[in-house]
Short mmCIF file of C-alpha atoms and ligand atoms in Angstrom, two decimals:
data_model
loop_
_atom_site.label_atom_id
_atom_site.label_comp_id
_atom_site.label_asym_id
_atom_site.label_seq_id
_atom_site.Cartn_x
_atom_site.Cartn_y
_atom_site.Cartn_z
CA MET A 1 20.20 31.03 1.32
CA ILE A 2 18.39 30.33 -1.93
CA ARG A 3 18.82 26.68 -2.86
CA THR A 4 18.79 25.10 -6.28
CA ILE A 5 15.52 23.39 -7.11
CA LEU A 6 16.03 19.95 -8.60
CA ARG A 7 14.36 19.38 -11.93
CA MET A 8 12.60 16.33 -13.28
CA GLY A 9 15.17 13.74 -14.23
CA HIS A 10 17.21 14.20 -11.07
CA PRO A 11 17.01 10.80 -9.35
CA ASN A 12 16.63 12.29 -5.88
CA LEU A 13 13.19 13.60 -6.83
CA ARG A 14 12.15 9.96 -7.11
CA LYS A 15 13.18 8.81 -3.64
CA ILE A 16 10.98 8.26 -0.62
CA ALA A 17 11.85 10.90 1.97
CA LYS A 18 12.59 9.98 5.59
CA PRO A 19 10.56 11.22 8.53
CA TYR A 20 12.14 14.34 9.97
CA PRO A 21 13.63 13.44 13.37
CA GLU A 22 11.43 15.04 16.01
CA ASP A 23 14.36 15.72 18.32
CA GLN A 24 15.87 17.96 15.67
CA ILE A 25 12.84 20.24 15.37
CA GLY A 26 13.90 23.71 16.47
CA SER A 27 17.62 23.01 16.15
CA GLN A 28 19.87 25.50 14.40
CA LYS A 29 20.14 23.19 11.41
CA PHE A 30 16.36 22.90 11.26
CA CYS A 31 15.86 26.67 11.42
CA GLU A 32 18.42 27.22 8.67
CA LEU A 33 16.74 24.65 6.46
CA ILE A 34 13.28 26.15 6.92
CA GLY A 35 14.73 29.62 6.31
CA ASP A 36 16.29 28.40 3.09
CA MET A 37 13.04 26.76 1.99
CA ARG A 38 11.21 30.00 2.68
CA GLU A 39 13.66 32.09 0.64
CA THR A 40 13.73 29.55 -2.17
CA LEU A 41 9.93 29.38 -2.32
CA LYS A 42 9.61 33.15 -2.33
CA GLN A 43 12.19 33.60 -5.07
CA SER A 44 10.57 30.90 -7.22
CA GLY A 45 7.14 32.50 -7.10
CA GLY A 46 5.58 29.16 -6.17
CA ILE A 47 3.07 28.40 -3.42
CA GLY A 48 4.59 25.20 -2.06
CA LEU A 49 7.95 23.49 -1.80
CA ALA A 50 8.92 20.06 -0.50
CA ALA A 51 12.37 19.43 0.98
CA PRO A 52 13.30 16.76 -1.61
CA GLN A 53 12.98 19.46 -4.27
CA ILE A 54 16.05 21.13 -2.79
CA ASP A 55 17.78 17.78 -2.36
CA VAL A 56 17.00 17.37 1.34
CA PRO A 57 15.64 13.84 1.88
CA TYR A 58 13.16 14.59 4.68
CA ARG A 59 9.40 14.82 4.99
CA LEU A 60 9.09 18.60 5.17
CA VAL A 61 6.77 20.83 3.16
CA VAL A 62 6.38 24.59 3.24
CA ILE A 63 3.38 26.44 1.84
CA GLU A 64 2.63 30.14 1.50
CA THR A 65 -0.37 31.49 -0.33
CA SER A 66 -0.52 34.97 1.17
CA ASP A 67 0.07 36.82 -2.07
CA SER A 68 -2.01 34.16 -3.77
CA LYS A 69 -1.23 34.01 -7.46
CA SER A 70 -4.37 34.50 -9.49
CA ARG A 71 -3.41 31.77 -11.95
CA TYR A 72 -4.14 29.21 -9.25
CA GLY A 73 -7.66 30.50 -8.76
CA ASP A 74 -9.26 30.71 -5.37
CA LEU A 75 -6.97 29.73 -2.57
CA PRO A 76 -7.43 30.61 1.05
CA THR A 77 -4.64 32.79 2.40
CA ILE A 78 -2.10 30.71 4.29
CA PRO A 79 0.82 32.56 5.79
CA PHE A 80 4.16 30.78 5.50
CA THR A 81 3.66 27.43 7.25
CA THR A 82 5.95 24.46 7.79
CA PHE A 83 4.46 20.97 7.69
CA ILE A 84 6.70 18.40 9.37
CA ASN A 85 6.00 14.75 8.62
CA PRO A 86 2.61 15.51 7.07
CA VAL A 87 0.11 12.70 6.54
CA ILE A 88 -2.83 13.05 4.17
CA THR A 89 -6.07 11.19 4.64
CA ILE A 90 -8.58 11.21 1.81
CA LEU A 91 -12.01 11.81 3.32
CA ASP A 92 -14.13 10.96 0.29
CA ASP A 93 -13.73 9.98 -3.33
CA ARG A 94 -15.12 13.09 -4.97
CA SER A 95 -12.43 14.29 -7.33
CA SER A 96 -11.97 17.34 -9.43
CA GLY A 97 -9.23 18.53 -11.73
CA VAL A 98 -7.05 21.58 -12.11
CA TRP A 99 -4.08 22.45 -14.27
CA GLU A 100 -1.10 21.95 -12.00
CA GLY A 101 2.43 23.20 -12.34
CA CYS A 102 5.59 22.30 -10.45
CA LEU A 103 8.82 24.12 -9.69
CA SER A 104 10.67 20.92 -10.61
CA ILE A 105 8.98 20.78 -14.03
CA PRO A 106 9.27 24.38 -15.17
CA ASP A 107 7.10 25.87 -17.94
CA ILE A 108 4.83 22.84 -18.10
CA ARG A 109 1.42 22.25 -16.68
CA ALA A 110 -1.02 19.39 -16.82
CA PHE A 111 -4.60 18.65 -15.89
CA ILE A 112 -4.74 16.39 -12.84
CA GLU A 113 -7.74 15.02 -11.01
CA ARG A 114 -7.44 14.55 -7.28
CA PRO A 115 -9.74 14.01 -4.30
CA GLN A 116 -11.04 17.37 -3.13
CA ASN A 117 -11.77 16.62 0.51
CA ILE A 118 -8.82 15.62 2.64
CA ARG A 119 -7.39 15.85 6.13
CA ILE A 120 -3.79 16.70 6.77
CA ASP A 121 -2.03 15.86 10.05
CA TRP A 122 1.41 17.31 10.72
CA MET A 123 3.80 18.55 13.34
CA THR A 124 4.52 22.26 13.66
CA GLU A 125 7.84 24.05 14.07
CA THR A 126 7.16 24.11 17.80
CA GLY A 127 6.54 20.38 17.92
CA GLN A 128 2.76 20.49 18.18
CA GLN A 129 0.60 17.98 16.35
CA LYS A 130 -2.02 19.67 14.18
CA THR A 131 -4.92 18.69 11.95
CA LEU A 132 -6.67 20.59 9.19
CA ASN A 133 -9.41 19.66 6.76
CA ALA A 134 -8.84 21.04 3.29
CA GLN A 135 -11.15 21.23 0.30
CA GLY A 136 -10.80 22.14 -3.33
CA LEU A 137 -7.64 23.77 -4.58
CA LEU A 138 -6.00 23.71 -1.18
CA ALA A 139 -6.54 19.95 -1.02
CA THR A 140 -4.80 19.72 -4.41
CA VAL A 141 -1.85 21.80 -3.21
CA PHE A 142 -1.32 19.60 -0.15
CA GLN A 143 -1.52 16.41 -2.19
CA HIS A 144 0.88 17.76 -4.81
CA GLU A 145 3.48 18.74 -2.20
CA CYS A 146 3.14 15.55 -0.16
CA ASP A 147 3.52 13.49 -3.35
CA HIS A 148 7.06 14.88 -3.55
CA LEU A 149 7.80 13.15 -0.23
CA ASP A 150 7.05 9.82 -1.89
CA GLY A 151 8.97 10.49 -5.09
CA THR A 152 5.84 11.17 -7.12
CA LEU A 153 5.58 14.02 -9.61
CA PHE A 154 2.30 15.44 -10.92
CA ILE A 155 3.15 14.25 -14.39
CA ASP A 156 2.78 10.67 -13.07
CA ARG A 157 -0.89 11.38 -12.37
CA VAL A 158 -1.85 12.69 -15.80
CA GLU A 159 -4.67 10.61 -17.23
CA ASP A 160 -5.43 12.55 -20.40
CA LYS A 161 -2.15 12.94 -22.28
CA ASN A 162 -3.75 15.70 -24.39
CA LYS A 163 -3.78 17.79 -21.26
CA ILE A 164 -0.06 18.32 -20.84
CA SER A 165 1.09 21.69 -22.11
CA PHE A 166 3.80 24.28 -22.01
CA ASP A 167 2.65 27.51 -20.35
CA ASP A 168 2.57 29.49 -23.60
CA GLU A 169 0.52 26.85 -25.43
CA PHE A 170 -1.71 26.55 -22.38
CA ASP A 171 -2.53 30.24 -22.67
CA LEU A 172 -3.23 29.86 -26.38
CA TYR A 173 -5.19 26.64 -26.50
CA HIS A 174 -6.32 25.44 -23.09
CA GLN A 175 -7.64 28.44 -21.23
CA THR A 176 -11.28 27.95 -20.40
CA PRO A 177 -13.08 31.26 -20.85
ZN1 ZN B 1 5.90 20.13 -7.32
#
């Protein structure tokens, strides 16, 4: 079932999500939720979705980059993957910026600098603990999605207020050739 994506201003986007109970991984309720997140992500055309964005207060993120949208630049192909209780560790301070967008802040994007070398630890749908190092744009995607679990939106991280733009104005005035 496609769920409604909460938009900025909804107070539940600002709450700290709870760890997903490990004993519920694989339950019918769990499978339905992940199925809904998958459908909702697909329909939205996004590459990542965090459970709080559909008003579910748990630390769950789904990412799919398989038909990687060119507007996000170079992203490795990641088939639909569920990240349960993900934890990000920043491996070094080197940062770089990209224009980010968010399903909860439609039609707007902003230039955000984030560390580009991270590790993500999470539990899989089959209850296995996994680790992955991510660089560049993928590191940005993970940090953006995991921020949602702590009630943080990308707009909070904007440093240069001149670099917030609607999509149309972005195409007109902010595209770097
Ligand atoms: Zn977002």
